[in-house]
XYZ file of C-alpha atoms in Angstrom:
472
model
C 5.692 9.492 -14.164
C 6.266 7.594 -17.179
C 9.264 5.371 -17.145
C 11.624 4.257 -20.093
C 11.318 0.407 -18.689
C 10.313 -1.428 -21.788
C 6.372 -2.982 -21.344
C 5.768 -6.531 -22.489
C 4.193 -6.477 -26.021
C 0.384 -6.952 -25.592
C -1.069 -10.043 -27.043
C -4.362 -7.859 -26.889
C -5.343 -5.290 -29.225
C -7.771 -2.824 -28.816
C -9.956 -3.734 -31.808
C -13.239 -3.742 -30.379
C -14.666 -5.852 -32.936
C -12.176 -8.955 -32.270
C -11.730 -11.532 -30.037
C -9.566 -10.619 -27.560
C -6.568 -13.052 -26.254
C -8.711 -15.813 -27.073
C -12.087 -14.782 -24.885
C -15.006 -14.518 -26.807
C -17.419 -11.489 -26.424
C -20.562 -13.030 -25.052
C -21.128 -9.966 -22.593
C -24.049 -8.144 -23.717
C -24.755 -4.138 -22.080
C -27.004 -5.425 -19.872
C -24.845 -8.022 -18.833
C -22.440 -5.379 -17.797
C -24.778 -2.801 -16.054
C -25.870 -5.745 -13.773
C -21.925 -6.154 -13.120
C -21.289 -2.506 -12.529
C -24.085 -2.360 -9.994
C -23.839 -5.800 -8.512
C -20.215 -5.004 -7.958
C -20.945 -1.917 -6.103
C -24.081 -3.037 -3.932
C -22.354 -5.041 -1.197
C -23.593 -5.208 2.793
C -22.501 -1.510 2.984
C -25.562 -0.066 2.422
C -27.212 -2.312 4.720
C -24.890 -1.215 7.408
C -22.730 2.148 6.686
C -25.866 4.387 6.810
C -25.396 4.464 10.926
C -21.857 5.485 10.721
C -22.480 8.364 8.601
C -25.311 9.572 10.904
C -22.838 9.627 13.640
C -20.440 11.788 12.356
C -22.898 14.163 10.735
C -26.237 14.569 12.130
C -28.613 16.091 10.443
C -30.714 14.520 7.563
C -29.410 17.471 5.429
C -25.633 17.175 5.647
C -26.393 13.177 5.693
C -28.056 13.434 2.318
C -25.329 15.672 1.304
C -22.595 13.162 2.079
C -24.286 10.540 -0.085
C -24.938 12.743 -2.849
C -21.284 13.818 -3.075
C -19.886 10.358 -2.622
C -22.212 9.433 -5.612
C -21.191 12.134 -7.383
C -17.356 11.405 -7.139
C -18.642 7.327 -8.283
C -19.770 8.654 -11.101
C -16.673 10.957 -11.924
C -14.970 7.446 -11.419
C -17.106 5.809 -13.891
C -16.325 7.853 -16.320
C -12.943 8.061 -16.170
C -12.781 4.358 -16.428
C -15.233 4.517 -19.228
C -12.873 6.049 -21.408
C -9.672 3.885 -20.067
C -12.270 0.604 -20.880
C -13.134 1.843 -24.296
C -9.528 2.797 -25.192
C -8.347 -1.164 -24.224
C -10.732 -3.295 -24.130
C -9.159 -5.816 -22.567
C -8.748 -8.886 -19.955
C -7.323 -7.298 -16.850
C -8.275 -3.665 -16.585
C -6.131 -1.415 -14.157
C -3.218 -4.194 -14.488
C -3.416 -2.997 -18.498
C -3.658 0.800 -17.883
C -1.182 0.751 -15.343
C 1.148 -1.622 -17.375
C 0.874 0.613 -20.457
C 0.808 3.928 -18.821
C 3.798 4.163 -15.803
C 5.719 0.693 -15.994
C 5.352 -2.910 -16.150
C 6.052 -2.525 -12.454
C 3.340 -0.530 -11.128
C 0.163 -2.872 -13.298
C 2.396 -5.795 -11.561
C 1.499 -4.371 -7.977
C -1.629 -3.747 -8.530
C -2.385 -7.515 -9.927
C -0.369 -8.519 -7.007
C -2.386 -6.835 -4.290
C -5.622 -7.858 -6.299
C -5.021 -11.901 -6.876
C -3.078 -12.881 -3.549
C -4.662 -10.062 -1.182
C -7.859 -8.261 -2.135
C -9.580 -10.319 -3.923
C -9.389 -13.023 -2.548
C -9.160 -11.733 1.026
C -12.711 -10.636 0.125
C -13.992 -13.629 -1.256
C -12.781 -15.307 2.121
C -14.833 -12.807 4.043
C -17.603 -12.730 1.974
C -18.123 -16.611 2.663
C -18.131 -15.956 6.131
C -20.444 -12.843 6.083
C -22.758 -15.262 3.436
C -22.579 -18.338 6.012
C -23.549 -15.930 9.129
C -26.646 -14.528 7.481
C -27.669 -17.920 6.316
C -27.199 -19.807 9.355
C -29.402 -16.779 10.918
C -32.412 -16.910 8.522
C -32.575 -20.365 7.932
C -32.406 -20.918 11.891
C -29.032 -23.107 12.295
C -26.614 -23.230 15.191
C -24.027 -20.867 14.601
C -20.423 -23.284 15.482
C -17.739 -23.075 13.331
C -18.302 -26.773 10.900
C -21.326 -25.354 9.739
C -20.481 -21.085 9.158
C -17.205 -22.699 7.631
C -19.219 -25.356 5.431
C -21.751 -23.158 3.870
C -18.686 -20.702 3.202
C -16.750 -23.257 0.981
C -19.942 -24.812 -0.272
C -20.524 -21.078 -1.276
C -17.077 -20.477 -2.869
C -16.822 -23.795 -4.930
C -19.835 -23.787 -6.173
C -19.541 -20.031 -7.787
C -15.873 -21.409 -8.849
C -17.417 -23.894 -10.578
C -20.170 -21.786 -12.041
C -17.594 -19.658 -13.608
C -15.191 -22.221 -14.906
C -17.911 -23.105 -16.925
C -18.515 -20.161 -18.879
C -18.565 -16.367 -18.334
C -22.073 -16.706 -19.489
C -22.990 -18.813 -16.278
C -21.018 -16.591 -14.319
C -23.039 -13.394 -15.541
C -26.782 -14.921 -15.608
C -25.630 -16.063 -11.942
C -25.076 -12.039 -11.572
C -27.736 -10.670 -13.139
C -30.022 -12.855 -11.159
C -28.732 -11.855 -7.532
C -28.275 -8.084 -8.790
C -32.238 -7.964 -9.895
C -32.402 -9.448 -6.555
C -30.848 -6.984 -4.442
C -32.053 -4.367 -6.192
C -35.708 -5.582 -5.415
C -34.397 -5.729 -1.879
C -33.610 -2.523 -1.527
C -36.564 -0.853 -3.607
C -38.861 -3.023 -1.119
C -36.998 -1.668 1.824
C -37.452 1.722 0.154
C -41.089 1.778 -0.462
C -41.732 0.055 3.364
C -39.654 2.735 4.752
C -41.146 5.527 2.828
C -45.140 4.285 3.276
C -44.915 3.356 6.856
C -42.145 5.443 8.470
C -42.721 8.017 11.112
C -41.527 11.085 8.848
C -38.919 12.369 11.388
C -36.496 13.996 8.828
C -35.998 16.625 11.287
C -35.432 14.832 14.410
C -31.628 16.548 15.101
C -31.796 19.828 12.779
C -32.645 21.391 16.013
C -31.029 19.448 18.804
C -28.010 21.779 20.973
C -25.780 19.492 20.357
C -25.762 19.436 16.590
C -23.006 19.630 14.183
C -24.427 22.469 12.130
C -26.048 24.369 15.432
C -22.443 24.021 17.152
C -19.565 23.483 15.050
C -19.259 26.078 12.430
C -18.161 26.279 8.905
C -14.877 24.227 9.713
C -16.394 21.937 12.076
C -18.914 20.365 9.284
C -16.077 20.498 6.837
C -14.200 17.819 9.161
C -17.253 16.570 10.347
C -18.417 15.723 6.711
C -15.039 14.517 5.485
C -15.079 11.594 8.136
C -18.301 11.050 6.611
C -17.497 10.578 3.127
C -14.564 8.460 3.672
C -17.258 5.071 4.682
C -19.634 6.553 1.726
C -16.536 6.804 -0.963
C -16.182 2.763 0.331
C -19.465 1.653 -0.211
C -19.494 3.506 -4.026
C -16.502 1.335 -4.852
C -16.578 -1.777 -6.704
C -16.990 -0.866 -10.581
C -13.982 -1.598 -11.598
C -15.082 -5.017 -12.147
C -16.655 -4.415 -15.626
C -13.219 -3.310 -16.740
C -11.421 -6.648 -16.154
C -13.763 -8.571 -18.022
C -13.833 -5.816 -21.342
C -12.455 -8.183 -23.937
C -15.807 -10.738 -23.291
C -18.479 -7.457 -23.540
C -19.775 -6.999 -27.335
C -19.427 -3.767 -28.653
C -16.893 -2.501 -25.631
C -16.448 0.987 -26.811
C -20.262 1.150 -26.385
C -21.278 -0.972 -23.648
C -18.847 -0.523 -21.655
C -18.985 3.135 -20.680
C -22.690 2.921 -21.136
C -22.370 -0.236 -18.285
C -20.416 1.995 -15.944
C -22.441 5.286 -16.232
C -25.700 3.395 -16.061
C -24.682 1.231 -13.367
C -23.434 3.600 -11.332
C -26.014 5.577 -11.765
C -28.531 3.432 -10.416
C -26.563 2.418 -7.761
C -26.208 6.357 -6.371
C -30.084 6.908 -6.943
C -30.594 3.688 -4.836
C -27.945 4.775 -2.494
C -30.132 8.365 -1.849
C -33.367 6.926 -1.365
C -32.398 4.219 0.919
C -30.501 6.659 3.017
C -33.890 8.904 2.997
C -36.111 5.794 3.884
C -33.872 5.167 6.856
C -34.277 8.627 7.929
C -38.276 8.571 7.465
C -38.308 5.343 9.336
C -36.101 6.150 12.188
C -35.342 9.566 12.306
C -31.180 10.554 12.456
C -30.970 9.620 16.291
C -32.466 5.886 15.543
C -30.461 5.641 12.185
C -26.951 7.050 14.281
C -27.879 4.621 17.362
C -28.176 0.869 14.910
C -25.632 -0.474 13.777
C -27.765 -2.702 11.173
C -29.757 0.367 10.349
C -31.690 -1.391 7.342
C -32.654 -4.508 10.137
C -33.968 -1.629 12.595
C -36.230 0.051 10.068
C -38.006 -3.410 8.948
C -38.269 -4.995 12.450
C -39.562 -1.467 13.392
C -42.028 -0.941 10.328
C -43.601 -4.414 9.981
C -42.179 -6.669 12.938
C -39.709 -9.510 13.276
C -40.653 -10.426 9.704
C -39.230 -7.219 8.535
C -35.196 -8.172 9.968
C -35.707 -11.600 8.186
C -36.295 -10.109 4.847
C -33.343 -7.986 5.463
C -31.395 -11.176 6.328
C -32.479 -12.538 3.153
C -31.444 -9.212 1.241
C -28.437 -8.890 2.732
C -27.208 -13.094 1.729
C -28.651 -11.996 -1.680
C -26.309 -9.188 -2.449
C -23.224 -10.910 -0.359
C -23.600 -14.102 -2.682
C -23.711 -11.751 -5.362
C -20.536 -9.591 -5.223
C -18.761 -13.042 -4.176
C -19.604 -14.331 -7.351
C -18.527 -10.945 -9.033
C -15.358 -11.178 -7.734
C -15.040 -15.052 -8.219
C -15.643 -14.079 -12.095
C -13.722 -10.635 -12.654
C -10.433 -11.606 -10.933
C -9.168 -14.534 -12.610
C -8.995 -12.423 -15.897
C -6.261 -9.842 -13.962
C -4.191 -12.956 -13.147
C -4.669 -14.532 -16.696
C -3.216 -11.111 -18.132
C -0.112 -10.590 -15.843
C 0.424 -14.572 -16.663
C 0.198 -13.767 -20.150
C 3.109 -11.347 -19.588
C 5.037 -13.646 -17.965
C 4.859 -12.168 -14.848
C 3.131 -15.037 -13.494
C 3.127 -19.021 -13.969
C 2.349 -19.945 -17.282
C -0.178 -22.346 -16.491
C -2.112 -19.477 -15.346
C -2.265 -17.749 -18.718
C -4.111 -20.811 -20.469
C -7.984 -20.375 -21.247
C -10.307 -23.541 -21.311
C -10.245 -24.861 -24.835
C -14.149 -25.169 -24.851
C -15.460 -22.532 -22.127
C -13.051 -19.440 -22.717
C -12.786 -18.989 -18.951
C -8.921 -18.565 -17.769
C -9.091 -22.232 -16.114
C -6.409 -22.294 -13.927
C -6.612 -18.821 -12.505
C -9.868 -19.268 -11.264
C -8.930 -22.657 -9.571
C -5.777 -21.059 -8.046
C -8.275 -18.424 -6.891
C -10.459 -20.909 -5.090
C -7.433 -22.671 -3.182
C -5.894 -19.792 -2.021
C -8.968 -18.422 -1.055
C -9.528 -21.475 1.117
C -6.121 -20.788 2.669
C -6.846 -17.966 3.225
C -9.951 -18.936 5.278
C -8.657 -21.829 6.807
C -6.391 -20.060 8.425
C -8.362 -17.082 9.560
C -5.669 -14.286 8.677
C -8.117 -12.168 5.560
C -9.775 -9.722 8.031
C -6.260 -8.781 8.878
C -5.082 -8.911 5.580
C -7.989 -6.814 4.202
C -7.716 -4.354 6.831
C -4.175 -3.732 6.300
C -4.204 -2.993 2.699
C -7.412 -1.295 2.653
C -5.765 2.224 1.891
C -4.043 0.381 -1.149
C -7.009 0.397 -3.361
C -7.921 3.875 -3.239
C -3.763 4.238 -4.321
C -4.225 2.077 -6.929
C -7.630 4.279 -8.117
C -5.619 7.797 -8.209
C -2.877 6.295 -10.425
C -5.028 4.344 -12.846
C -7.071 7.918 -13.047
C -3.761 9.373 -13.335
C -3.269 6.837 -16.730
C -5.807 9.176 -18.578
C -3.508 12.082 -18.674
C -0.815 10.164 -20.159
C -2.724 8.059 -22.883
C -4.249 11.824 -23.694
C -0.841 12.989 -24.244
C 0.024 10.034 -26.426
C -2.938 11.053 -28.592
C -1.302 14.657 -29.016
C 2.054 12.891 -30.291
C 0.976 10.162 -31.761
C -1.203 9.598 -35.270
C -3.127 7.153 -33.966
C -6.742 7.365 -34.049
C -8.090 8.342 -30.142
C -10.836 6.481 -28.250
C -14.462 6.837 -29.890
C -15.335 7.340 -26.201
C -13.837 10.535 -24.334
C -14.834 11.428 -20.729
C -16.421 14.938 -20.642
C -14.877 17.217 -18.037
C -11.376 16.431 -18.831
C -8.909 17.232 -17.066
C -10.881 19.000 -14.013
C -13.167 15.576 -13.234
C -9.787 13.990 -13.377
C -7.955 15.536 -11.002
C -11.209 15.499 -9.002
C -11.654 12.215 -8.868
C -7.727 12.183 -7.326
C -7.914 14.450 -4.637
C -11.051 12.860 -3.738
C -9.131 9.201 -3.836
C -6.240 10.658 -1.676
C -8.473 12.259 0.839
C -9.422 8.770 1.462
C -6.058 7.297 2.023
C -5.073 10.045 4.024
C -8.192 9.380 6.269
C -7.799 5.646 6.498
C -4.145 5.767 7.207
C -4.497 8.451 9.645
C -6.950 6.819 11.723
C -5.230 3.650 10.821
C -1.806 5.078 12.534
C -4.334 6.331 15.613
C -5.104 3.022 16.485
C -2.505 0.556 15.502
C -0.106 2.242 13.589
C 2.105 -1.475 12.956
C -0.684 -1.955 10.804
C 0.074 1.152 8.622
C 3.630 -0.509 8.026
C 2.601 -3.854 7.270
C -0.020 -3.069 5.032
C 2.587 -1.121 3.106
C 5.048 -4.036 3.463
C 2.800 -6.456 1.740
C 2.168 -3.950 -1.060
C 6.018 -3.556 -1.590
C 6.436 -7.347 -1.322
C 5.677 -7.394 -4.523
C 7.831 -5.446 -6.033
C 10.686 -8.493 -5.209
C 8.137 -10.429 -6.631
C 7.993 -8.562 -10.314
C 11.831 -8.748 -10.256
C 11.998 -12.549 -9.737
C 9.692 -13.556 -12.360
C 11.473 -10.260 -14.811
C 14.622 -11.909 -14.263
C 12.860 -15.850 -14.823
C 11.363 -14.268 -18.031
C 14.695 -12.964 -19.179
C 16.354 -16.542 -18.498
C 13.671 -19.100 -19.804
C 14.281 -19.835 -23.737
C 10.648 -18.165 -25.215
């Protein structure tokens, strides 16, 4: 799929012992395990559990799902391992995808990122943050104060990581140690004072394994995985902020496999404390599974220290995403496929200064005017696109090496090409899934997610052309 459109010469180079574009490497490998993790461990956990136990329902093919959507995260992690150590720079996919296919296709997915995804989600994510607050602090939940604490919440991480990167990360490593200790204390509660019903539906008539046969679990499991794949995403993070982590070709796939690896084990045991504590019928029947286990282990108190968890780890991806974004619209910027403006770092602070201000207005718009739970939900398939073809960037970079004399990554992905192509199918599946069900319910929404994709390929061609006419 490689095209004979000319790429942008990168201002970057992959010399991981040099500054890159003017960030400084401050990023140490714990740093970027805390990203990696933090960037994965959202409200899902707290939350998708029940879904899964709906569609399969027995603790065995439950446990199963999680496993293999961990297992697939980790075939993710290192593919982008390899794709991190090979360009270590600001921007990540936008780079690979820039480098690999066409200017074009890193365009739309820095497009879809910076004026839809990202900060769609940091829109949400003030919301979600402002609901749990206003719930364990006690406040009346009217729409001055849920839309208060949610910009309170979003210009004060802003401002944390206009400051520094540094600030940015200690604010992440804090709220990741956090909601890590969340979970671990929801794990040991669940697994010391649950009732130990792990075979509550292995038995029942009604059962998908009892009833459905060999092709019924296969369907019944893939509806499964498809909420389990979502809650393992997220570590893509650490590779738009490679050219501030020392040592990338080490740390960074050692941030990703770690990370990710921590996150699945977490993932597996708090799915098997929620079955100890409420057996597959009580974890199917709640939709705030992790909430139901507390309140029924230890009381009231229990759902409040889930309400805490939970505003933990939402405050913390927010500020993940708050931090890792700005550096995808600082690259495209830097290719002129943005304003200029937004290509400048801070003289002082090394933080791209204007993206991340950008970011916080348009995220405002965004909530202001209520429209990013559409605007997520329509382009939700989108990222899982965008993860097959940056996957898909490994095959061509490896062919490069074959015809090229340049020296290959000191990093290589074991299980080439099989994990690979893996890792694809497994990334389609997904979009097939989502669109499917997506074209079952509304399928306008289908088409318009698509459209505002596509929009931006209009977009690229505007600021090509504005490139081409603007004395350099």
């Amino acid at each position: 799929m490689e095209t004979t459109e000319e790429a942008p010469p990168s201002t970057t180079g992959a010399d991981s012992g040099k500054e890159s574009s003017g960030y400084a490497r401050r990023l140490t490998l714990f740093d970027g395990i805390m990203v990696v993790a933090g960037g994965i461990i959202g409200a899902g956990i707290f939350q998708t559990p029940a879904v899964v136990a709906q569609e399969v329902d027995t603790p065995t093919l439950i446990m199963l799902a999680w496993a293999i959507g961990g297992g697939i995260a980790l075939i993710g992690a290192l593919c982008f391992a390899e794709l991190g150590a090979r360009r270590p720079e600001a921007g990540g996919g936008y780079v690979y995808l820039r480098e690999a296919f066409s200017p074009l296709f890193g365009f739309l997915y820095g497009w879809k990122l910076v004026f839809i995804s990202s900060t769609g989600a940091i829109a949400a994510l003030g919301i979600v943050f402002a609901n749990y607050t206003i719930d364990v602090v006690g406040l009346a939940n009217v729409w001055p104060t849920r839309m208060g604490i949610a910009v309170t919440a979003i210009l004060f991480l802003s401002g944390i990581n206009y400051f520094g990167i540094e600030f940015g990360s200690l604010t992440q490593n804090i709220f990741t140690v956090l909601k890590l200790a969340a979970l671990a204390g929801l794990v040991g509660t669940g697994l010391w004072l649950g009732a130990g019903e792990l075979t509550t539906a292995e038995t029942a008539a009604e059962s998908v394994w009892a009833t459905s046969g060999t092709w019924g679990i296969i369907a019944a499991m893939g509806a499964a995985l498809t909420p389990v794949l979502f809650s393992h995403g997220g570590w893509q993070h650490v590779n738009h902020i490679a050219a501030e982590i020392k040592e990338p070709n080490r740390n960074l796939p050692l941030s990703l496999l770690i990370g990710v690896g921590i996150v699945v084990g977490t993932y597996l045991l708090a799915n098997y404390a929620y079955l100890y504590a409420l057996g597959v019928e009580g974890l199917a029947g709640n939709d705030a599974p992790a909430t139901a286990a507390m309140e029924a282990l230890i009381g009231n108190a229990g759902g409040k220290l889930i309400g805490i968890g939970v505003m933990v780890s939402v405050f913390g991806i927010l500020n993940l995403i708050i931090m890792a974004a700005p550096r995808v619209t600082q690259a495209m910027a830097e290719d002129d496929l943005l304003f200029e403006p937004f290509a400048r770092l801070h003289p002082e602070h090394r933080t791209p200064m204007w993206a991340i201000l950008f970011q916080a207005a348009w995220s405002l718009l965004l909530l202001f005017s209520g429209t990013f739970s559409q605007l997520l939900n329509y382009v939700v398939f989108g990222d899982w696109v965008l993860f097959a073809l940056i996957v898909g960037t490994l095959f061509v970079y490896r062919r490069r090496d074959i015809k090229s004399d340049e020296e290959p990554s000191s990093y290589r992905m074991i299980g080439y090409p099989v994990l690979p192509v893996v890792f694809i199918a497994a990334s389609l599946f997904v979009v097939a899934s989502t669109v499917y069900s997506t074209i079952q319910a509304n399928p306008e929404n289908a088409v318009f997610g698509a459209g505002l994709i596509l929009l931006g390929v209009p977009v690229y061609f505007a600021f090509r052309a504005r490139r081409e006419t603007v004395p350099s």
